[in-house]
mmCIF file of C-alpha atoms in Angstrom:
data_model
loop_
_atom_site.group_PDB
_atom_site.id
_atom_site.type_symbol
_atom_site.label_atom_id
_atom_site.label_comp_id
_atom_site.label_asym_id
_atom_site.label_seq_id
_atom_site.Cartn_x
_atom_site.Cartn_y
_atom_site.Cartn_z
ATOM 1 C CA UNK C 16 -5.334 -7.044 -13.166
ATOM 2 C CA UNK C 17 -8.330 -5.657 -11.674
ATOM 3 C CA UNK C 18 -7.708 -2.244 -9.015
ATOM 4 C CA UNK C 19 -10.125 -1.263 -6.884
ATOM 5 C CA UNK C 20 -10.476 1.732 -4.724
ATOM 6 C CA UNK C 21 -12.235 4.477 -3.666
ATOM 7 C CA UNK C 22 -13.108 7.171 -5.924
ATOM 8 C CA UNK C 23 -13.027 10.020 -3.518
ATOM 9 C CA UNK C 24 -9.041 10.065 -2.669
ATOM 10 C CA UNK C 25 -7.476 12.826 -4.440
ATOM 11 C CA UNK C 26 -3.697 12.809 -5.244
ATOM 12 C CA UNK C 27 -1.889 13.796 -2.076
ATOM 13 C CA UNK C 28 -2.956 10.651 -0.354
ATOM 14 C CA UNK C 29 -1.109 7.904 0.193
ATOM 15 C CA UNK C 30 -3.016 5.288 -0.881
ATOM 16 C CA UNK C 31 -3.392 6.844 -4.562
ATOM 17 C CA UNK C 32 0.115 7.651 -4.224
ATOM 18 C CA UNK C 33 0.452 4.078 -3.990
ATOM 19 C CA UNK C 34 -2.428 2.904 -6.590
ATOM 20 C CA UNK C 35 0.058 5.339 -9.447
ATOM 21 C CA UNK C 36 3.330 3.570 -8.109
ATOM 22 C CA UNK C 37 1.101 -0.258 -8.770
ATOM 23 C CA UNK C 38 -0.455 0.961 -12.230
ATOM 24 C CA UNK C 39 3.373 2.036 -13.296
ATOM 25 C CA UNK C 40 4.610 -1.628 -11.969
ATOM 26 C CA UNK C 41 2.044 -3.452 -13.799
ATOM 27 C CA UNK C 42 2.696 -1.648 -17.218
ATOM 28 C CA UNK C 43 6.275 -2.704 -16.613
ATOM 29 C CA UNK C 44 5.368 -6.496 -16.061
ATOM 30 C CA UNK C 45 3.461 -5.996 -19.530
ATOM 31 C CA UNK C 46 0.105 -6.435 -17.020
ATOM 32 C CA UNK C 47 -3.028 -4.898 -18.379
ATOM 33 C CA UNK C 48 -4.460 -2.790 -15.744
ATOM 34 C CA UNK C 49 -8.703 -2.540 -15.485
ATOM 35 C CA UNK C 50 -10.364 -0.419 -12.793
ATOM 36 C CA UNK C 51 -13.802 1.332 -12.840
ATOM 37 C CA UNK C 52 -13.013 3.726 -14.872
ATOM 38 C CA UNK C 53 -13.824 6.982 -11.978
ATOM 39 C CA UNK C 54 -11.641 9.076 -10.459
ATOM 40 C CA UNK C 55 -9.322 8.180 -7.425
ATOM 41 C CA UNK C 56 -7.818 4.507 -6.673
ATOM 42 C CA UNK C 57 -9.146 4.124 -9.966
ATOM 43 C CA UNK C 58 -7.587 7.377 -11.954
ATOM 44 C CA UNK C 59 -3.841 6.947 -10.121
ATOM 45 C CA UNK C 60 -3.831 3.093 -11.176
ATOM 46 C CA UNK C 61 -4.964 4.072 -14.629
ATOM 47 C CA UNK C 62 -2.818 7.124 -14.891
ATOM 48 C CA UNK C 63 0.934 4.601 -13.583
ATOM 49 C CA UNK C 64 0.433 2.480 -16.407
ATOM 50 C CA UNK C 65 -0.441 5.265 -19.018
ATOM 51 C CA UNK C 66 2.978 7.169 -17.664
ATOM 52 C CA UNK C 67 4.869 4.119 -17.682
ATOM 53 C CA UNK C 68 3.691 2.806 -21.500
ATOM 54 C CA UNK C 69 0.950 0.388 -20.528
ATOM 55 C CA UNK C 70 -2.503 -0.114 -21.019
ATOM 56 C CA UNK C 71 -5.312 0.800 -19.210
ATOM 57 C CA UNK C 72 -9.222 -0.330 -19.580
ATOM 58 C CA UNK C 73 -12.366 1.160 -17.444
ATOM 59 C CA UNK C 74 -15.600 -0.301 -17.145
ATOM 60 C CA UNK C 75 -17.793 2.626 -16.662
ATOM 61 C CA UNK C 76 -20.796 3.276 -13.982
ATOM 62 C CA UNK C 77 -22.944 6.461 -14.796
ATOM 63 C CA UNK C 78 -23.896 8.134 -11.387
ATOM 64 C CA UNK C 79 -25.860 10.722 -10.964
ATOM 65 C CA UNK C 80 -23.892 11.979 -8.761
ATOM 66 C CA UNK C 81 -20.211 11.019 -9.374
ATOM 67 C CA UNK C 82 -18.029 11.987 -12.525
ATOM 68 C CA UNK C 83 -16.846 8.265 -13.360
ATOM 69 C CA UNK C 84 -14.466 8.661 -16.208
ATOM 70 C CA UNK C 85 -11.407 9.909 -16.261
ATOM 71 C CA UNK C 86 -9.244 10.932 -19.088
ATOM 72 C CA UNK C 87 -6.457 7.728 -19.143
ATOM 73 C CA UNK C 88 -7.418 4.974 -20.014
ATOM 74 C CA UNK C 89 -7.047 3.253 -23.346
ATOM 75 C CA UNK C 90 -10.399 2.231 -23.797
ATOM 76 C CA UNK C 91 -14.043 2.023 -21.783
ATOM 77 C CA UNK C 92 -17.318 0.163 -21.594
ATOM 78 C CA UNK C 93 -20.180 1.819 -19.542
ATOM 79 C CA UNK C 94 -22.819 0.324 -17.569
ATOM 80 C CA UNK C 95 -25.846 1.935 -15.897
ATOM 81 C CA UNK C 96 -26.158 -1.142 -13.716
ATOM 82 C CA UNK C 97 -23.947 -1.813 -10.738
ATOM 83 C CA UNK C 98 -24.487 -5.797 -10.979
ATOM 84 C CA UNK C 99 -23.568 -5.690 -14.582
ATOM 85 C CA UNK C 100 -20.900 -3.545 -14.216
ATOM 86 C CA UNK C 101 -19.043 -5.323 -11.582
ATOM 87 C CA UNK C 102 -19.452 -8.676 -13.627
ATOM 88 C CA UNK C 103 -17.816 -7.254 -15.967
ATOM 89 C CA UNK C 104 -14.932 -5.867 -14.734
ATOM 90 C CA UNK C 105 -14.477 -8.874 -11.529
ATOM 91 C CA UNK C 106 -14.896 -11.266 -15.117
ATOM 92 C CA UNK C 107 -12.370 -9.514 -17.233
ATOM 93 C CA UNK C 108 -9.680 -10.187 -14.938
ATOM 94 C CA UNK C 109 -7.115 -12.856 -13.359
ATOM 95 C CA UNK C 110 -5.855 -10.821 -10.296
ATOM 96 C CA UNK C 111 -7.962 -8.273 -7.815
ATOM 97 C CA UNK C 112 -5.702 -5.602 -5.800
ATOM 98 C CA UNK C 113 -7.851 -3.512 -2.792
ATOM 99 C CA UNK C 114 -6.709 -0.335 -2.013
ATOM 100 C CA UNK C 115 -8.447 1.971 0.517
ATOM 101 C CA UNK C 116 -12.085 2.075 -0.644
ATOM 102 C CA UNK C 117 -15.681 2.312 0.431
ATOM 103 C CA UNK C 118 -18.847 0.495 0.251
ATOM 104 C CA UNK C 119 -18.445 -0.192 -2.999
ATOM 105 C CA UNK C 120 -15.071 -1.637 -2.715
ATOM 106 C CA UNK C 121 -15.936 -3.675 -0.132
ATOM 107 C CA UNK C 122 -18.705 -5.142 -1.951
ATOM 108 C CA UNK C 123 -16.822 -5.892 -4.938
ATOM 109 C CA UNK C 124 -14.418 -7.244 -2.659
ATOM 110 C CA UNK C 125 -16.862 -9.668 -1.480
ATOM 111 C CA UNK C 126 -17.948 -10.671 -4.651
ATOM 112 C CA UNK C 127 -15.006 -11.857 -5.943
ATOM 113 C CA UNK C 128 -14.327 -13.728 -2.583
ATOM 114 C CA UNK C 129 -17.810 -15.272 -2.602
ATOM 115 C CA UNK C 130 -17.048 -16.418 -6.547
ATOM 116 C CA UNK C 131 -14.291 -17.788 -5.304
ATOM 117 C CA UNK C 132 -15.622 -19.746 -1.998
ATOM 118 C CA UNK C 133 -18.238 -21.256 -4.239
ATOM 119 C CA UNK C 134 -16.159 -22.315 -6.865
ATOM 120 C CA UNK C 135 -18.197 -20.120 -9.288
ATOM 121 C CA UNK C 136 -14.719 -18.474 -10.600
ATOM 122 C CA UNK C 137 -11.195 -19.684 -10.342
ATOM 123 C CA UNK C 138 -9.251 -18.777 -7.822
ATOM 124 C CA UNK C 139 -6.649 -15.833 -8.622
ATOM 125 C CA UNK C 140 -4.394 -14.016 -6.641
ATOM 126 C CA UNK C 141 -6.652 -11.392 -4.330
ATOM 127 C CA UNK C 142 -4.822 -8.268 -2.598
ATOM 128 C CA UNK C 143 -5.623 -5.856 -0.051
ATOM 129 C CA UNK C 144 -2.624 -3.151 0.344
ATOM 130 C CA UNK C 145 -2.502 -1.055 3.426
ATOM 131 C CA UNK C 146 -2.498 -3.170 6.394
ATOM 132 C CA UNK C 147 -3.846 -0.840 8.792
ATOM 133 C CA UNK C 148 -6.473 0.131 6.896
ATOM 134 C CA UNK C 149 -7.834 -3.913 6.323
ATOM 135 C CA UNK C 150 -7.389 -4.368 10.009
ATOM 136 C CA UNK C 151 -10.738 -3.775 10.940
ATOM 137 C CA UNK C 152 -12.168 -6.263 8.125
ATOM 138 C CA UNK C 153 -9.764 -8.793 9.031
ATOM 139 C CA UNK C 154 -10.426 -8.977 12.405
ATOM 140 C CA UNK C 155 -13.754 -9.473 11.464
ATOM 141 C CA UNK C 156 -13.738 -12.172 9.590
ATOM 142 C CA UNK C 157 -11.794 -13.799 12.102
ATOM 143 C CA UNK C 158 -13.011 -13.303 15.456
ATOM 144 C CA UNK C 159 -16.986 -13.215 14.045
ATOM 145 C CA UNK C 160 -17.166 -14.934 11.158
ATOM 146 C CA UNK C 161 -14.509 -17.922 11.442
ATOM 147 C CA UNK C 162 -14.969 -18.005 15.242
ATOM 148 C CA UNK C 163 -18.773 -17.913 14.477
ATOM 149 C CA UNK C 164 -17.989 -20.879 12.424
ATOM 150 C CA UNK C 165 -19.806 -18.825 9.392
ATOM 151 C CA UNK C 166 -16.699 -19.266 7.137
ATOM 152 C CA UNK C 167 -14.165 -21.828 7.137
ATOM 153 C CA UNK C 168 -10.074 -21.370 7.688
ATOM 154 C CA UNK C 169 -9.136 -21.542 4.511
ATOM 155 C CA UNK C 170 -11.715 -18.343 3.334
ATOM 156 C CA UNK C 171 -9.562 -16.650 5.372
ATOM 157 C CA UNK C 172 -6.944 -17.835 2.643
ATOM 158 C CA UNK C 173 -8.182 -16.438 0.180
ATOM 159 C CA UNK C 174 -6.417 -12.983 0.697
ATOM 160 C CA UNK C 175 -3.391 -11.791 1.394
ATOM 161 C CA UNK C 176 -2.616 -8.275 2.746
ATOM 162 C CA UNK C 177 0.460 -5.985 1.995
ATOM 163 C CA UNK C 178 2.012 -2.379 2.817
ATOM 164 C CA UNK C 179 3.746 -1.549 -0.638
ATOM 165 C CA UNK C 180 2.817 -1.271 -4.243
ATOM 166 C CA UNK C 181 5.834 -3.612 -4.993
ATOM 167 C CA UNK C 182 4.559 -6.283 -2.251
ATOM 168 C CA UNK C 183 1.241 -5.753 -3.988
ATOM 169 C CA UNK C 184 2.978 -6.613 -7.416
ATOM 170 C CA UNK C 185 5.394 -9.438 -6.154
ATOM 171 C CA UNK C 186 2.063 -10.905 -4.379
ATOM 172 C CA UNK C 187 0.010 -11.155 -7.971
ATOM 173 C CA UNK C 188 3.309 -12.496 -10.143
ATOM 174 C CA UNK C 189 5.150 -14.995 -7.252
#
């Protein structure tokens, strides 16, 4: 199961509060758990299914700018592509979950959608957690894009959006 996130959220927020509780649920549910390997979303996922006995994979970027790896995971590949690297790691899994992220997580977000719409991947189970927070997105998809007739109704079925780490869980098993 593939989490993405931001890299920038640091422990006392919610939403990597929320990536731990996930990474701990999937390590129960004997899910292997793959992220990017940095800091943040990525980190708390990787760091729940560590605590709770499971195991964790990264698939690296190297940033100039960014520290990228962090110190839980069970094993890593790096890239120094961001193409390759999201290949990779939107390849390697079966399930995508979307917690609060940037530009980069909306692009990888994207991806996988656009693999999907064009049949270039099969269809798995895609999750965006925080409700509030995918609002904005939502409603554009569906007032420009759909109502622009850019996308069809069922793109817009190729999501679904939850508040809990459990939801987020039940949503990639059910």
């Amino acid at each position: 199961v593939a989490v993405l996130g931001s890299a920038r959220l640091v422990e006392s927020d919610p939403a990597f509060r929320d990536a731990y509780e996930f990474g701990r649920l999937l390590a129960a549910g004997k899910k292997i758990t793959i992220t990017g390997g940095g800091l943040g979303i990525m980190k708390a996922a990787i760091a729940g299914a560590k605590d709770a006995g499971g195991e964790s994979y990264g698939v690296i970027i190297t940033l100039p700018h960014e520290k990228t790896k962090n110190e839980y995971m069970d094993g890593h590949i790096t890239h120094s592509e961001l193409f390759s690297r999201m290949e990779v790691l939107v390849r390697s899994s079966s399930s995508y979950v979307f917690f609060q992220g940037g530009i980069g997580t909306l692009q990888e977000l994207t991806h996988v959608m656009s693999l999907i719409q064009n049949r270039q991947m099969e269809r798995g189970p895609i999750v965006l957690v925080g409700r509030e927070y995918w609002k904005p997105l939502t409603l554009l998809l569906e007032e420009s894009l759909y109502k622009g007739k850019t996308i069809s109704k069922e793109d817009l079925d190729l999501f679904v959006i939850v508040d809990t780490p459990l939801e987020a869980y039940r949503a990639i098993t059910e």
